[in-house]
Amino acid sequence: MLIAGNWKMFKGPAETAAFCLELRRAEVGVADVVVCPPFVSLATAVQLLAGTEIAVAAQNVHWDSEGAFTGEVSPTMLRELGVYGAIVGHSERRQFFGETDETVARRAEAALAAGLSVIACVGETQAEREAGETEEVLRRQMSVLPHDEQLVVAYEPVWAIGTGKTATPQIAQDAHSFIKSLLDAPVLYGGSVKPDNAAELLGQPAVDGALVGGASLEVDSFTAICRAATHL
Ligand code: PGA
């Protein structure tokens, strides 16, 4: 079980330091735990979580090791910081920053080649689900992802992200089984995972963990989800 906290654009270095110190003292159980702070807070998180089992990952990564790419951060730069991995293809990047299947694939391949682990996000929108296109969308998004032992997929139905609308355990199970039929990789569920629905979602056989947004911002709710993973 892997529980990853995607902080999105929350917590600068000071708040990150406070969170990590509290997280160090908290009980997280036996799940593999990863936090994904904004770029500017990665160094603080790496330093303060050193010597623990909790890993630190970035929320995005570029495909080149350096170059004229204003605003981007390379896999080698993340490695230099001691970062363990990166999220790629989050739906917010696809929706608001022009991320495409092709750029997601390039980011994933380069990160893996540099020795980072990758959490690659896929998932359909509400309109795509209503049009019966879920499998087609997932097939398309999955088709570009490299086969690699360090690749984890996160199924995040766009309609469930930040909306409080969680996929039912059955919807998650069906989508995860479909994804696993396309690629043999662990699949995390993401989309309004909270302490009170985590056990049910994580209890599905094809659900290998969670990518948690809002509920990962407080140590109490994040560690409650981590502990829910432990008791399965
Ligand atoms: P949420 O976000 O848990 O706040 O819905 C999940 C995500 O976007 O990774």
XYZ file of N, CA and C in Angstrom, residues 8-224:
651
model
N -0.392 20.021 -3.885
C -0.744 21.046 -4.882
C -0.021 22.349 -4.525
N -0.650 23.527 -4.764
C 0.059 24.786 -4.491
C -0.258 25.259 -3.067
N 0.075 24.413 -2.103
C -0.086 24.734 -0.689
C 1.223 24.442 0.036
N 1.520 25.229 1.046
C 2.649 25.062 1.972
C 3.991 25.482 1.357
N 4.420 26.677 1.749
C 5.784 27.124 1.483
C 6.717 26.438 2.467
N 8.012 26.804 2.456
C 8.972 26.114 3.316
C 8.630 26.155 4.812
N 8.110 27.271 5.316
C 7.839 27.342 6.764
C 6.728 26.370 7.162
N 5.635 26.374 6.406
C 4.542 25.441 6.722
C 4.969 23.999 6.486
N 5.822 23.805 5.489
C 6.325 22.452 5.209
C 7.143 21.940 6.392
N 7.980 22.812 6.937
C 8.809 22.416 8.079
C 7.920 22.016 9.255
N 6.906 22.831 9.535
C 6.019 22.527 10.665
C 5.311 21.188 10.434
N 4.837 20.981 9.206
C 4.126 19.735 8.880
C 5.052 18.528 9.052
N 6.271 18.632 8.521
C 7.185 17.478 8.551
C 7.598 17.130 9.983
N 7.794 18.154 10.805
C 8.168 17.872 12.202
C 7.025 17.145 12.914
N 5.783 17.575 12.621
C 4.631 16.911 13.235
C 4.467 15.491 12.662
N 4.700 15.355 11.366
C 4.562 14.041 10.718
C 5.577 13.046 11.282
N 6.772 13.531 11.568
C 7.818 12.650 12.134
C 7.373 12.019 13.443
N 6.580 12.792 14.208
C 6.157 12.312 15.519
C 4.876 11.471 15.449
N 4.188 11.519 14.283
C 2.870 10.872 14.178
C 3.024 9.387 13.850
N 1.951 8.662 14.096
C 1.916 7.229 13.818
C 1.344 7.033 12.410
N 2.157 6.526 11.477
C 1.637 6.353 10.111
C 1.383 4.890 9.760
N 1.696 3.980 10.657
C 1.442 2.571 10.349
C 2.466 2.035 9.371
N 2.081 0.988 8.638
C 3.087 0.309 7.819
C 2.994 0.645 6.326
N 2.082 1.535 5.957
C 1.975 1.892 4.537
C 3.256 2.603 4.092
N 3.557 2.504 2.775
C 4.615 3.350 2.222
C 4.023 4.742 2.066
N 4.717 5.738 2.596
C 4.153 7.092 2.620
C 5.053 8.046 1.847
N 4.414 8.885 1.014
C 5.138 9.880 0.212
C 4.429 11.216 0.360
N 5.190 12.297 0.518
C 4.571 13.628 0.451
C 5.110 14.363 -0.777
N 4.236 15.145 -1.409
C 4.598 15.848 -2.649
C 4.359 17.352 -2.471
N 5.336 18.055 -1.887
C 5.200 19.509 -1.695
C 5.486 20.268 -2.997
N 5.191 21.568 -3.021
C 5.594 22.397 -4.165
C 7.133 22.411 -4.289
N 7.637 22.750 -5.479
C 9.094 22.719 -5.717
C 9.888 23.460 -4.638
N 9.410 24.665 -4.268
C 10.195 25.495 -3.335
C 10.304 24.885 -1.940
N 9.469 23.897 -1.643
C 9.476 23.306 -0.308
C 10.112 21.920 -0.278
N 10.576 21.450 -1.437
C 11.122 20.085 -1.494
C 12.353 19.921 -0.607
N 13.270 20.891 -0.677
C 14.530 20.751 0.072
C 14.239 20.649 1.570
N 13.321 21.474 2.048
C 12.952 21.447 3.465
C 12.387 20.083 3.839
N 11.487 19.571 2.990
C 10.864 18.275 3.296
C 11.911 17.164 3.283
N 12.813 17.183 2.298
C 13.851 16.144 2.222
C 14.704 16.169 3.484
N 15.092 17.372 3.891
C 15.941 17.507 5.092
C 15.240 17.014 6.346
N 13.980 17.458 6.506
C 13.298 17.165 7.768
C 12.749 15.748 7.846
N 12.639 15.076 6.700
C 12.149 13.691 6.746
C 13.298 12.692 6.562
N 14.525 13.201 6.484
C 15.689 12.311 6.365
C 15.722 11.377 7.561
N 16.063 10.132 7.303
C 16.153 9.174 8.402
C 14.809 8.569 8.776
N 13.729 8.960 8.076
C 12.419 8.326 8.297
C 12.111 7.459 7.076
N 10.999 6.748 7.140
C 10.574 5.917 6.001
C 9.740 6.739 5.022
N 9.520 8.010 5.334
C 8.626 8.829 4.500
C 9.422 9.466 3.364
N 8.955 9.257 2.136
C 9.676 9.755 0.962
C 9.076 11.081 0.492
N 9.865 11.792 -0.299
C 9.443 13.098 -0.814
C 9.465 13.057 -2.339
N 8.367 13.484 -2.958
C 8.308 13.517 -4.422
C 7.835 14.890 -4.885
N 8.179 15.222 -6.146
C 7.755 16.494 -6.734
C 6.391 16.310 -7.410
N 5.777 17.423 -7.781
C 4.455 17.356 -8.416
C 4.524 17.371 -9.929
N 5.730 17.555 -10.453
C 5.919 17.602 -11.905
C 7.419 17.496 -12.165
N 7.804 17.240 -13.383
C 9.229 17.163 -13.727
C 9.362 17.327 -15.246
N 10.429 18.027 -15.667
C 10.644 18.209 -17.107
C 11.390 17.010 -17.682
N 11.478 16.953 -19.024
C 12.127 15.779 -19.642
C 13.607 15.990 -19.932
N 14.063 17.256 -20.003
C 15.491 17.459 -20.261
C 16.236 17.669 -18.956
N 17.570 17.438 -18.991
C 18.309 17.610 -17.744
C 18.654 19.071 -17.501
N 18.699 19.867 -18.573
C 18.834 21.318 -18.421
C 18.490 21.960 -19.755
N 18.336 23.265 -19.774
C 18.060 23.928 -21.045
C 17.170 25.132 -20.877
N 16.809 25.725 -22.029
C 16.009 26.945 -22.026
C 14.526 26.573 -21.909
N 14.118 26.238 -20.694
C 12.727 25.848 -20.433
C 12.250 26.603 -19.190
N 11.974 27.861 -19.368
C 11.617 28.744 -18.253
C 10.491 28.152 -17.400
N 10.754 28.108 -16.123
C 9.708 27.659 -15.198
C 9.692 26.164 -14.949
N 10.591 25.420 -15.603
C 10.584 23.959 -15.431
C 11.727 23.497 -14.521
N 11.624 22.286 -14.027
C 12.633 21.696 -13.143
C 12.970 20.300 -13.674
N 14.262 19.989 -13.744
C 14.674 18.748 -14.415
C 14.779 17.570 -13.450
N 14.765 16.346 -13.993
C 14.923 15.153 -13.158
C 16.245 15.159 -12.397
N 17.328 15.619 -13.044
C 18.624 15.594 -12.352
C 18.647 16.597 -11.199
N 17.959 17.707 -11.364
C 17.881 18.685 -10.264
C 17.142 18.082 -9.071
N 16.077 17.345 -9.367
C 15.323 16.707 -8.276
C 16.174 15.646 -7.592
N 16.915 14.897 -8.396
C 17.804 13.869 -7.814
C 18.847 14.512 -6.899
N 19.386 15.652 -7.369
C 20.413 16.335 -6.567
C 19.868 16.722 -5.191
N 18.573 17.072 -5.155
C 17.947 17.458 -3.874
C 17.678 16.268 -2.963
N 17.727 15.062 -3.536
C 17.406 13.877 -2.738
C 15.937 13.505 -2.816
N 15.279 14.027 -3.848
C 13.865 13.717 -4.056
C 13.748 12.311 -4.652
N 12.713 11.581 -4.240
C 12.593 10.172 -4.612
C 11.814 9.955 -5.911
N 10.889 10.865 -6.223
C 10.073 10.648 -7.418
C 9.312 11.894 -7.816
N 8.395 11.709 -8.783
C 7.587 12.847 -9.224
C 6.233 12.354 -9.722
N 5.234 13.200 -9.509
C 3.928 12.996 -10.141
C 4.048 13.513 -11.567
N 3.433 12.863 -12.526
C 3.314 13.450 -13.869
C 1.866 13.311 -14.342
N 1.445 14.275 -15.173
C 0.146 14.172 -15.827
C -1.049 14.372 -14.932
N -0.869 15.086 -13.817
C -2.045 15.356 -12.972
C -3.098 16.092 -13.806
N -4.357 15.829 -13.535
C -5.417 16.414 -14.377
C -5.403 17.940 -14.326
N -4.932 18.521 -13.209
C -4.861 19.986 -13.164
C -3.812 20.484 -14.149
N -2.743 19.736 -14.366
C -1.744 20.122 -15.366
C -2.315 19.936 -16.780
N -3.099 18.877 -16.959
C -3.698 18.649 -18.284
C -4.729 19.742 -18.586
N -5.546 20.093 -17.549
C -6.633 21.062 -17.742
C -6.135 22.493 -17.881
N -5.184 22.902 -17.018
C -4.839 24.323 -16.923
C -3.495 24.674 -17.550
N -2.661 23.699 -17.844
C -1.310 24.020 -18.315
C -0.939 23.288 -19.600
N -1.945 22.859 -20.328
C -1.707 22.324 -21.665
C -0.942 21.014 -21.708
N -0.918 20.283 -20.608
C -0.224 18.985 -20.604
C -0.974 18.016 -21.524
N -0.233 17.276 -22.336
C -0.863 16.312 -23.249
C -0.336 14.914 -22.947
N -0.943 13.910 -23.550
C -0.444 12.537 -23.357
C 1.028 12.465 -23.763
N 1.369 13.198 -24.825
C 2.748 13.134 -25.313
C 3.735 13.751 -24.301
N 3.383 14.911 -23.741
C 4.313 15.528 -22.781
C 4.356 14.716 -21.475
N 3.234 14.109 -21.121
C 3.226 13.248 -19.922
C 4.198 12.088 -20.132
N 4.150 11.499 -21.319
C 5.037 10.365 -21.620
C 6.500 10.790 -21.569
N 6.797 11.960 -22.129
C 8.193 12.420 -22.122
C 8.686 12.666 -20.714
N 7.828 13.276 -19.900
C 8.206 13.544 -18.506
C 8.435 12.223 -17.769
N 7.516 11.280 -17.964
C 7.627 9.999 -17.250
C 8.909 9.268 -17.659
N 9.159 9.193 -18.954
C 10.343 8.449 -19.431
C 11.632 9.048 -18.894
N 11.732 10.385 -18.952
C 12.971 11.036 -18.508
C 13.165 10.870 -17.007
N 12.096 10.988 -16.270
C 12.203 10.853 -14.812
C 12.661 9.446 -14.451
N 12.059 8.452 -15.079
C 12.430 7.059 -14.801
C 13.891 6.821 -15.189
N 14.297 7.360 -16.344
C 15.681 7.174 -16.799
C 16.666 7.804 -15.821
N 16.238 8.862 -15.150
C 17.127 9.543 -14.195
C 17.107 8.857 -12.832
N 16.284 7.825 -12.693
C 16.272 7.085 -11.430
C 15.201 7.550 -10.457
N 14.266 8.363 -10.944
C 13.148 8.775 -10.079
C 12.001 7.771 -10.216
N 11.211 7.625 -9.175
C 9.949 6.899 -9.296
C 8.913 7.860 -9.862
N 7.904 7.310 -10.528
C 6.906 8.174 -11.167
C 5.503 7.738 -10.761
N 4.689 8.717 -10.412
C 3.252 8.482 -10.228
C 2.562 9.172 -11.405
N 2.067 8.392 -12.344
C 1.449 8.952 -13.555
C -0.068 8.942 -13.387
N -0.680 10.111 -13.553
C -2.124 10.230 -13.314
C -2.921 10.067 -14.604
N -3.994 9.319 -14.502
C -4.939 9.163 -15.603
C -6.348 9.302 -15.027
N -7.326 9.514 -15.903
C -8.704 9.588 -15.403
C -9.584 10.363 -16.357
N -10.865 10.032 -16.349
C -11.822 10.631 -17.276
C -12.553 11.804 -16.628
N -13.064 12.701 -17.452
C -13.897 13.797 -16.950
C -15.338 13.286 -16.785
N -16.143 14.130 -16.155
C -17.565 13.801 -15.990
C -18.227 13.570 -17.359
N -17.935 14.482 -18.303
C -18.570 14.384 -19.626
C -18.151 13.090 -20.324
N -16.874 12.743 -20.178
C -16.399 11.501 -20.816
C -17.063 10.276 -20.186
N -17.212 10.292 -18.863
C -17.893 9.152 -18.204
C -19.326 9.060 -18.681
N -20.025 10.227 -18.722
C -21.437 10.203 -19.131
C -21.604 9.763 -20.577
N -20.577 10.045 -21.401
C -20.654 9.635 -22.815
C -20.203 8.182 -23.000
N -19.906 7.495 -21.909
C -19.488 6.090 -22.016
C -18.078 5.929 -22.553
N -17.255 6.981 -22.386
C -15.912 6.946 -22.989
C -14.790 6.635 -22.000
N -15.157 6.240 -20.776
C -14.127 6.063 -19.742
C -13.005 5.132 -20.207
N -13.361 3.964 -20.712
C -12.312 2.993 -21.078
C -11.458 3.502 -22.231
N -12.114 4.172 -23.166
C -11.375 4.713 -24.322
C -10.349 5.761 -23.857
N -10.779 6.624 -22.945
C -9.883 7.666 -22.422
C -8.724 7.028 -21.662
N -9.041 6.074 -20.802
C -7.987 5.421 -20.020
C -7.021 4.679 -20.954
N -7.568 4.024 -21.970
C -6.697 3.292 -22.908
C -5.733 4.268 -23.584
N -6.274 5.413 -24.000
C -5.429 6.411 -24.682
C -4.356 6.954 -23.737
N -4.749 7.311 -22.519
C -3.776 7.886 -21.573
C -2.729 6.852 -21.157
N -3.139 5.610 -21.034
C -2.212 4.548 -20.611
C -1.266 4.145 -21.736
N -1.730 4.300 -22.984
C -0.965 3.755 -24.118
C 0.423 4.386 -24.231
N 0.593 5.590 -23.715
C 1.882 6.285 -23.876
C 2.826 6.036 -22.691
N 2.326 5.415 -21.649
C 3.170 5.282 -20.448
C 4.166 4.135 -20.590
N 5.416 4.372 -20.172
C 6.428 3.327 -20.272
C 6.181 2.197 -19.269
N 6.573 1.004 -19.640
C 6.536 -0.118 -18.696
C 7.806 -0.037 -17.864
N 7.662 0.111 -16.575
C 8.855 0.267 -15.737
C 8.477 -0.085 -14.312
N 9.380 -0.736 -13.639
C 9.094 -1.155 -12.261
C 8.876 0.019 -11.317
N 9.433 1.162 -11.668
C 9.317 2.338 -10.796
C 8.119 3.216 -11.156
N 7.259 2.695 -12.053
C 6.081 3.473 -12.447
C 4.858 3.004 -11.660
N 4.180 3.970 -11.060
C 2.908 3.730 -10.377
C 1.869 4.558 -11.112
N 0.678 4.019 -11.307
C -0.401 4.764 -11.970
C -1.346 5.273 -10.884
N -1.865 6.487 -11.063
C -2.926 6.958 -10.163
C -4.180 7.160 -10.994
N -5.242 6.415 -10.655
C -6.534 6.631 -11.315
C -7.251 7.736 -10.567
N -7.403 8.876 -11.235
C -8.064 10.021 -10.599
C -9.180 10.524 -11.517
N -10.400 10.019 -11.316
C -11.507 10.532 -12.127
C -11.635 12.035 -11.878
N -11.586 12.819 -12.939
C -11.513 14.284 -12.794
C -12.720 14.815 -12.020
N -13.857 14.168 -12.194
C -15.090 14.610 -11.519
C -15.052 14.372 -10.011
N -14.070 13.624 -9.538
C -13.989 13.335 -8.094
C -12.900 14.143 -7.400
N -12.147 14.939 -8.166
C -11.013 15.653 -7.564
C -11.468 16.966 -6.947
N -11.269 17.094 -5.647
C -11.584 18.340 -4.950
C -13.061 18.656 -4.900
N -13.901 17.688 -5.257
C -15.334 17.952 -5.343
C -16.090 17.354 -4.171
N -15.427 16.484 -3.413
C -16.137 15.775 -2.358
C -16.928 14.599 -2.910
N -16.946 14.453 -4.252
C -17.655 13.324 -4.889
C -16.647 12.207 -5.087
N -16.730 11.172 -4.311
C -15.767 10.077 -4.453
C -16.330 9.031 -5.399
N -15.465 8.382 -6.145
C -15.932 7.225 -6.911
C -16.401 6.174 -5.915
N -17.434 5.423 -6.269
C -17.811 4.320 -5.389
C -16.679 3.295 -5.421
N -16.571 2.488 -4.372
C -15.534 1.447 -4.397
C -15.619 0.595 -5.665
N -16.849 0.344 -6.145
C -16.997 -0.491 -7.344
C -16.477 0.225 -8.594
N -16.760 1.533 -8.699
C -16.238 2.290 -9.852
C -14.714 2.257 -9.830
N -14.138 2.460 -8.638
C -12.674 2.437 -8.526
C -12.143 1.058 -8.899
N -12.757 0.028 -8.342
C -12.309 -1.342 -8.606
C -12.350 -1.634 -10.120
N -13.453 -1.267 -10.777
C -13.589 -1.560 -12.213
C -12.530 -0.822 -13.022
N -12.324 0.462 -12.705
C -11.338 1.241 -13.465
C -9.924 0.705 -13.220
N -9.644 0.364 -11.973
C -8.296 -0.148 -11.656
C -8.038 -1.483 -12.358
N -9.053 -2.353 -12.379
C -8.868 -3.647 -13.063
C -8.606 -3.411 -14.538
N -9.347 -2.451 -15.109
C -9.146 -2.165 -16.528
C -7.722 -1.651 -16.767
N -7.271 -0.724 -15.915
C -5.911 -0.175 -16.058
C -4.876 -1.297 -15.925
N -5.084 -2.185 -14.973
C -4.128 -3.286 -14.765
C -4.125 -4.262 -15.938
N -5.259 -4.329 -16.667
C -5.280 -5.210 -17.844
C -4.422 -4.600 -18.962
N -4.163 -3.292 -18.870
C -3.355 -2.614 -19.895
C -1.883 -2.562 -19.512
N -1.611 -2.467 -18.212
C -0.221 -2.322 -17.754
C -0.116 -2.936 -16.358
N 0.902 -3.738 -16.174
C 1.079 -4.401 -14.882
C 1.823 -3.446 -13.947
N 1.057 -2.644 -13.207
C 1.677 -1.662 -12.299
C 0.739 -1.456 -11.113
N 1.275 -1.012 -9.975
C 0.383 -0.647 -8.872
C -0.493 0.533 -9.295
N -1.744 0.533 -8.849
C -2.659 1.630 -9.209
C -3.240 2.249 -7.939
N -2.982 3.546 -7.766
C -3.521 4.297 -6.629
C -4.855 4.905 -7.037
N -5.759 5.065 -6.072
C -6.993 5.804 -6.354
C -6.831 7.230 -5.829
N -7.299 8.205 -6.594
C -7.292 9.587 -6.127
C -8.582 10.286 -6.485
N -9.045 11.158 -5.597
C -10.283 11.904 -5.827
C -11.106 11.883 -4.561
N -10.953 12.959 -3.762
C -11.724 13.106 -2.517
C -11.564 11.921 -1.563
N -10.343 11.380 -1.467
C -10.081 10.359 -0.436
C -9.986 11.074 0.915
N -10.750 10.580 1.882
C -10.807 11.175 3.226
C -10.655 10.042 4.245
N -10.395 10.406 5.521
C -10.275 9.347 6.532
C -11.507 8.435 6.578
N -12.710 9.006 6.333
C -13.897 8.162 6.500
C -14.250 7.311 5.274
N -13.608 7.535 4.127
C -13.895 6.627 3.004
C -12.662 5.818 2.582
N -11.529 6.073 3.241
C -10.269 5.457 2.793
C -10.295 3.935 2.906
N -10.770 3.423 4.039
C -10.682 1.969 4.246
C -11.482 1.219 3.190
N -12.666 1.754 2.864
C -13.534 1.080 1.892
C -12.891 1.075 0.502
N -12.318 2.224 0.119
C -11.672 2.304 -1.199
C -10.421 1.435 -1.234
N -9.604 1.555 -0.194
C -8.338 0.808 -0.157
C -8.571 -0.683 -0.007
N -9.771 -1.053 0.428
C -10.103 -2.465 0.602
C -10.408 -3.184 -0.703
N -10.572 -2.442 -1.799
C -10.840 -3.087 -3.092
C -9.574 -3.802 -3.576
N -9.735 -4.997 -4.126
C -8.543 -5.791 -4.474
C -7.609 -5.128 -5.482
N -8.144 -4.312 -6.390
C -7.265 -3.719 -7.405
C -6.771 -2.324 -7.002
N -7.083 -1.905 -5.779
C -6.633 -0.587 -5.304
C -5.376 -0.777 -4.452
N -4.263 -0.222 -4.931
C -2.968 -0.459 -4.277
C -2.510 0.708 -3.415
N -3.380 1.704 -3.240
C -3.003 2.853 -2.416
C -3.826 4.050 -2.838
N -3.423 5.223 -2.362
C -4.206 6.424 -2.644
C -3.299 7.616 -2.930
N -3.767 8.488 -3.811
C -3.148 9.796 -4.026
C -4.142 10.800 -3.437
N -3.722 11.437 -2.368
C -4.641 12.237 -1.552
C -4.322 13.717 -1.723
N -5.315 14.531 -2.052
C -5.100 15.973 -2.183
C -5.450 16.675 -0.881
N -6.651 17.241 -0.814
C -7.081 18.063 0.317
C -6.795 17.445 1.685
N -7.090 16.157 1.830
C -6.941 15.523 3.151
C -5.483 15.234 3.505
N -4.556 15.548 2.585
C -3.136 15.324 2.919
C -2.508 16.569 3.534
N -3.285 17.658 3.638
C -2.714 18.927 4.095
C -2.680 19.063 5.610
N -3.401 18.210 6.304
C -3.366 18.196 7.768
C -2.769 16.865 8.201
N -1.860 16.912 9.157
C -1.204 15.679 9.603
C -2.237 14.667 10.116
N -3.244 15.151 10.854
C -4.219 14.218 11.427
C -4.973 13.439 10.357
N -5.503 14.159 9.345
C -6.290 13.442 8.341
C -5.389 12.591 7.445
N -4.184 13.091 7.153
C -3.268 12.316 6.304
C -2.852 11.015 7.003
N -2.474 11.126 8.259
C -2.011 9.915 8.951
C -3.179 8.958 9.227
N -4.395 9.500 9.373
C -5.560 8.610 9.539
C -5.725 7.755 8.278
